[in-house]
PDB file of C-alpha atoms in Angstrom:
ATOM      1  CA  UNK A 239       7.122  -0.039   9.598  1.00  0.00           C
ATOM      2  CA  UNK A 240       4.968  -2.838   9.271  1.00  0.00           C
ATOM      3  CA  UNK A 241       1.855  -1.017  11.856  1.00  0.00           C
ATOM      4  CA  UNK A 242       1.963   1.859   9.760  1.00  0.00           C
ATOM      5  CA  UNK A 243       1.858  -0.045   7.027  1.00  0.00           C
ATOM      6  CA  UNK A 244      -0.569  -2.139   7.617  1.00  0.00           C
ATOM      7  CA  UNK A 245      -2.457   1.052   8.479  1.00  0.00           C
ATOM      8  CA  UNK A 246      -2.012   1.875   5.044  1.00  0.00           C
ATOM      9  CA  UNK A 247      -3.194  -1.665   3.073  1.00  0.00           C
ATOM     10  CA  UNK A 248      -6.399  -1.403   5.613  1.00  0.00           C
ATOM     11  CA  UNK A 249      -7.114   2.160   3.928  1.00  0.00           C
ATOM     12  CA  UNK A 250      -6.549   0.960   0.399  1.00  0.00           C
ATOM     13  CA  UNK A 251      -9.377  -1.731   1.477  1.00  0.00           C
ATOM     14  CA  UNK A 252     -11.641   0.789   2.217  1.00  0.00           C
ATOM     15  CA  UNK A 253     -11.669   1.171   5.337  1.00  0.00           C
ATOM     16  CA  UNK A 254     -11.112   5.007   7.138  1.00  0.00           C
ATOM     17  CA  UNK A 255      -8.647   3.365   9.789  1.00  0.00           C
ATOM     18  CA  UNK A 256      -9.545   6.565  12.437  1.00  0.00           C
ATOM     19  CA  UNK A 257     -10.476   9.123   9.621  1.00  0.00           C
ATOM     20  CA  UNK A 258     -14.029  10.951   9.730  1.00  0.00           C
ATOM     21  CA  UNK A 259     -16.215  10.293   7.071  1.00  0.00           C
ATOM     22  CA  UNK A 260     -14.716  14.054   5.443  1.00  0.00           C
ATOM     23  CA  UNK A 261     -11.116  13.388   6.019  1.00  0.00           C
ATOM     24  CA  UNK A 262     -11.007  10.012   4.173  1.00  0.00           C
ATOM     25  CA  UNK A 263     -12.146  11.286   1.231  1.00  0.00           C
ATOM     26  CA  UNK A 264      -8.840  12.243  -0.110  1.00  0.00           C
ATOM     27  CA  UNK A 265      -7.937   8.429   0.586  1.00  0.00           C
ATOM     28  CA  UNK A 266     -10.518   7.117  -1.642  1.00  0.00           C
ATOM     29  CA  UNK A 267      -9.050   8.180  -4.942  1.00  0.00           C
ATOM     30  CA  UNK A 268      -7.187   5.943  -7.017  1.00  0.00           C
ATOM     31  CA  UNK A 269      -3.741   7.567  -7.050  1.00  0.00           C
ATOM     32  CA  UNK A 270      -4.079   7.878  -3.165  1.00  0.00           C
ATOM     33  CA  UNK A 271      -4.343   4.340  -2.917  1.00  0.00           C
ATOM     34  CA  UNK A 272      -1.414   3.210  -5.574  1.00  0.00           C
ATOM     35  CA  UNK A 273       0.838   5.833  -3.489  1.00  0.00           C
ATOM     36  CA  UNK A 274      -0.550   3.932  -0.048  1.00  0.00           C
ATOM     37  CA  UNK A 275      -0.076   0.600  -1.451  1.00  0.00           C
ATOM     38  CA  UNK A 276       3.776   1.803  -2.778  1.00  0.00           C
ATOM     39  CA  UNK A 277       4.749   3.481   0.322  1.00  0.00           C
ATOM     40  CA  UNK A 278       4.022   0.134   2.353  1.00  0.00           C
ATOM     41  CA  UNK A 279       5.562  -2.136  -0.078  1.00  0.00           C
ATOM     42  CA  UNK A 280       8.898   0.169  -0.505  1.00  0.00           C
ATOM     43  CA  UNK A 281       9.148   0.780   3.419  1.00  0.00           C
ATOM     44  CA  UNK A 282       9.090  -2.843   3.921  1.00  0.00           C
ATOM     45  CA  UNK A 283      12.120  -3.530   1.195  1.00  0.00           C
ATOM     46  CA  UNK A 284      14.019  -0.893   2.927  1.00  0.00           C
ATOM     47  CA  UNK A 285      13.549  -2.515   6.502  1.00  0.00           C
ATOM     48  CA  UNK A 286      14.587  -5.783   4.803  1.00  0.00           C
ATOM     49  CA  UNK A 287      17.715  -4.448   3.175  1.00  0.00           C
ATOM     50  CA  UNK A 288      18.239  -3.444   6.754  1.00  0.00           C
ATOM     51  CA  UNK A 289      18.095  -6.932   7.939  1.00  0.00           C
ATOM     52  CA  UNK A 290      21.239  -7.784   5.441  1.00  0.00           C
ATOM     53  CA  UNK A 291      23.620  -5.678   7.307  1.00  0.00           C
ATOM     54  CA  UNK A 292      23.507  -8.234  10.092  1.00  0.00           C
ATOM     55  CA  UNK A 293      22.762 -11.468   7.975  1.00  0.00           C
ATOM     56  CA  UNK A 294      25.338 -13.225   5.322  1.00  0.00           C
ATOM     57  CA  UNK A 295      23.589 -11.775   2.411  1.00  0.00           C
ATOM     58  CA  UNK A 296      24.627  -8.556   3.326  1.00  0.00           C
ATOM     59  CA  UNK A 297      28.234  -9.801   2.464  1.00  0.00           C
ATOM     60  CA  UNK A 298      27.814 -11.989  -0.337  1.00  0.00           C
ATOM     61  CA  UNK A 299      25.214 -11.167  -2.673  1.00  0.00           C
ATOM     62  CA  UNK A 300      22.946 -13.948  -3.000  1.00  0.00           C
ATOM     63  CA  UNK A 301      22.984 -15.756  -6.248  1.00  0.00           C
ATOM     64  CA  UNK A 302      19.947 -15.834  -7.659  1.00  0.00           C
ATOM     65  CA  UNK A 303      20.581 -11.993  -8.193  1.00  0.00           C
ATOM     66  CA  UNK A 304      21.544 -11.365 -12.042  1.00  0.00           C
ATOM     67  CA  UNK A 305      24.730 -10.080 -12.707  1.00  0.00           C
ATOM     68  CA  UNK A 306      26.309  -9.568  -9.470  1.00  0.00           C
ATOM     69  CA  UNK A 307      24.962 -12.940  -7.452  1.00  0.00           C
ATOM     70  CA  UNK A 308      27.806 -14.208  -5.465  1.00  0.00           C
ATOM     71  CA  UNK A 309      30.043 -11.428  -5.369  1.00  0.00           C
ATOM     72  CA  UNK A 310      30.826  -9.638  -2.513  1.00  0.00           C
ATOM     73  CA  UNK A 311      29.453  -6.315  -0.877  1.00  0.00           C
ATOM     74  CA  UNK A 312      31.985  -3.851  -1.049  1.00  0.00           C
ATOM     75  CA  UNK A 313      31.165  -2.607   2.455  1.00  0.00           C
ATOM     76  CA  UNK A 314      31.146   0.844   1.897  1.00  0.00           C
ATOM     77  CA  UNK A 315      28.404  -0.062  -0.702  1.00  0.00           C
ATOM     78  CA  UNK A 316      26.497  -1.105   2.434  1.00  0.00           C
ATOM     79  CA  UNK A 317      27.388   1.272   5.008  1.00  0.00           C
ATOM     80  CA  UNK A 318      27.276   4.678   2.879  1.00  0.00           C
ATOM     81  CA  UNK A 319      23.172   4.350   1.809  1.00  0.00           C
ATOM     82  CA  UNK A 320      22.981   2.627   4.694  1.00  0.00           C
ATOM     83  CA  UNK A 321      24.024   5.527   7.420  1.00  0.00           C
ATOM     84  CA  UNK A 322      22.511   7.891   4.771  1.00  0.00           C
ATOM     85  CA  UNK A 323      19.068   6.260   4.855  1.00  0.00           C
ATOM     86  CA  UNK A 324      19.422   6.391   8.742  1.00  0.00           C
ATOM     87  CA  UNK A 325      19.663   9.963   8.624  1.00  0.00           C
ATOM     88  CA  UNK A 326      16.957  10.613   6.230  1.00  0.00           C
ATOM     89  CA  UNK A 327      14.685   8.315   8.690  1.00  0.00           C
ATOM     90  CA  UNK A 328      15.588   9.747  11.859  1.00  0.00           C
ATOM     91  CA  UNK A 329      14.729  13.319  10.233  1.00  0.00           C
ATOM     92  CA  UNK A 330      11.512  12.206   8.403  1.00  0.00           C
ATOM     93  CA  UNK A 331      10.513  10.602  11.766  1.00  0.00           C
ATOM     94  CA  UNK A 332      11.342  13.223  14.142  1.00  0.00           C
ATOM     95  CA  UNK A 333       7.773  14.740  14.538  1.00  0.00           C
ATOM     96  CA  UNK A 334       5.882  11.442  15.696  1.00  0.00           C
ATOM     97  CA  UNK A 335       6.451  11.857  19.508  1.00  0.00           C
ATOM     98  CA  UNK A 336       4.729  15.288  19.102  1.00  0.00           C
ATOM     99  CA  UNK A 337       2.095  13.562  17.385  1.00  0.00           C
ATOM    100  CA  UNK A 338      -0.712  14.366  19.915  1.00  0.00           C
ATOM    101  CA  UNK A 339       0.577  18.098  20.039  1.00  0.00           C
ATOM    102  CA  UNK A 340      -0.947  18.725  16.553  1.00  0.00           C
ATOM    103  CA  UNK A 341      -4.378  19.340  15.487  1.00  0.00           C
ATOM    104  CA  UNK A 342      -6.393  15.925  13.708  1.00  0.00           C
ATOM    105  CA  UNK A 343      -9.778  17.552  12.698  1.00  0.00           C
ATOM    106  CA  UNK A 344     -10.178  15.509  10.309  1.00  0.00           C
ATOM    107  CA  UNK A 345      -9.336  11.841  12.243  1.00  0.00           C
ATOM    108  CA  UNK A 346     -11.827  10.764  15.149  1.00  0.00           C
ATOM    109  CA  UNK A 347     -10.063  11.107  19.003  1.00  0.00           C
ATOM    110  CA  UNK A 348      -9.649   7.262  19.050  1.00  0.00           C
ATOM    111  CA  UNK A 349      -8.058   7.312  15.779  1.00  0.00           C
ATOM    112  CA  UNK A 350      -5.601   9.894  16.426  1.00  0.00           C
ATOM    113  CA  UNK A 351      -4.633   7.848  19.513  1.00  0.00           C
ATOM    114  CA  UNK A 352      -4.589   4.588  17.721  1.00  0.00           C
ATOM    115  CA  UNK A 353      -2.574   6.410  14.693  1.00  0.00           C
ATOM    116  CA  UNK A 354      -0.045   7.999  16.849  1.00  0.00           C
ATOM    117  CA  UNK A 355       0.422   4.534  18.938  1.00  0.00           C
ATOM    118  CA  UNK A 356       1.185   2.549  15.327  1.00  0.00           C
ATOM    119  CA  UNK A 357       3.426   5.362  14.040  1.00  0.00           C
ATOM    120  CA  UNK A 358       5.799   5.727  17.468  1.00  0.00           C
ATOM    121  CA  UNK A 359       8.140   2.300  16.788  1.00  0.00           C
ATOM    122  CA  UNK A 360       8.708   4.578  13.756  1.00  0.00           C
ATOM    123  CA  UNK A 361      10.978   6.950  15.799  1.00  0.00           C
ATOM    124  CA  UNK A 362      13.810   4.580  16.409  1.00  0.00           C
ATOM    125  CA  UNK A 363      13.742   3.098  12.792  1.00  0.00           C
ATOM    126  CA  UNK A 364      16.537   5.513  11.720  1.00  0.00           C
ATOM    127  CA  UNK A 365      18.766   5.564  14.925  1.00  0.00           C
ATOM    128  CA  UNK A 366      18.755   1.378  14.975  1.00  0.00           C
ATOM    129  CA  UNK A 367      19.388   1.795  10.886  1.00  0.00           C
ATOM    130  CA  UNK A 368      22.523   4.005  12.292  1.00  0.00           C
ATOM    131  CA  UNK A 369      23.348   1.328  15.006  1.00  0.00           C
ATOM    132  CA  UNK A 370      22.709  -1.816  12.859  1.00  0.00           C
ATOM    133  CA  UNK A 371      25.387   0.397   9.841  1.00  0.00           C
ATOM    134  CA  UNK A 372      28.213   1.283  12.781  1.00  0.00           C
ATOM    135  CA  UNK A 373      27.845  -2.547  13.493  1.00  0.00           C
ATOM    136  CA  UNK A 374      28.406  -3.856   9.869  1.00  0.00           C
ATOM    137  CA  UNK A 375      31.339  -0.980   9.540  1.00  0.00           C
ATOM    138  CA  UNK A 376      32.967  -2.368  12.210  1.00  0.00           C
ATOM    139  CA  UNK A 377      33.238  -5.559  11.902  1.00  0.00           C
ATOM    140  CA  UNK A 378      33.847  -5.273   7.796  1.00  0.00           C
ATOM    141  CA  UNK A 379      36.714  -2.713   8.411  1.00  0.00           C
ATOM    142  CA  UNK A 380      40.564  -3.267   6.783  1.00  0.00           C
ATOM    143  CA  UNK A 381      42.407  -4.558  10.058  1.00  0.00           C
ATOM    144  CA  UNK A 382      44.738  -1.952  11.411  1.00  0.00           C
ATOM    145  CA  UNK A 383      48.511  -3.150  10.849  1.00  0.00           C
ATOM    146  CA  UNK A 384      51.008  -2.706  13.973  1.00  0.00           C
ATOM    147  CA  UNK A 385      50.185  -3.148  17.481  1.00  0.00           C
ATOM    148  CA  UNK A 386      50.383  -0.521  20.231  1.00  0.00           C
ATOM    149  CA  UNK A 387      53.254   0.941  21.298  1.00  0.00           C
ATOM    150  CA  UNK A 388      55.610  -0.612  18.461  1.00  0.00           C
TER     151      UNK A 388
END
């Protein structure tokens, strides 16, 4: 998340970040940067509402919140986008370790290395996302009544 994305800000600066002179052009519009610029900021959120299904503010919701601060996460409300999101990642991401399989006219050799090198920690980002939502679902689960055996 954050390589790629960082990718992204340095191309919004300018900069082709492994592009050819040709294939940056399309980057150099406005609306190319605004959907740069969103894409990092909204990857980031979603890796940090990651983070609160192993922190405390992934069961309380923190006050400072309007409307629902200190209330509790309904865990489902947690693990259902949750496990959903970490399907749709680990199918968006799929791809990336055929990276260097695919043609990059318009990116220069090093930058097709470099590129595929900062997009790889992207392949586990849904799989942990699963790991990280089993985790929370376990441990936020009713408690089973009755023992074994009675």
């Amino acid at each position: 998340m954050l390589p790629s994305g960082l990718r992204r800000i340095v191309m919004v600066l300018g900069f082709p970040a492994g592009y050819t002179d040709a294939g940056f052009v399309p980057f150099e519009t406005f609306g190319a940067k605004v959907w740069m610029l969103t894409l990092s900021v909204l990857s980031e959120l979603v890796a940090l509402l990651t983070i609160g299904l192993v922190r405390p503010w992934g069961e309380v919701v923190p006050r400072w919140i309007p409307l629902v601060g200190g209330r509790a996460v309904h865990p489902l409300a947690a693990v259902v986008p949750a496990a959903l999101g970490a399907a749709a990642l680990t199918l968006l991401w799929a791809n990336v370790p055929w990276w260097w399989t695919y043609p990059h006219d318009d990116m220069t050799p090093a930058g097709s290395l470099v590129v595929g090198i900062l997009y790889q920690p992207l392949i586990l980002w849904g799989p942990l996302t699963a790991a990280v939502a089993y985790s929370y679902y376990r441990r936020h689960r009713p408690a089973t009544r009755g023992t074994i055996g009675s």
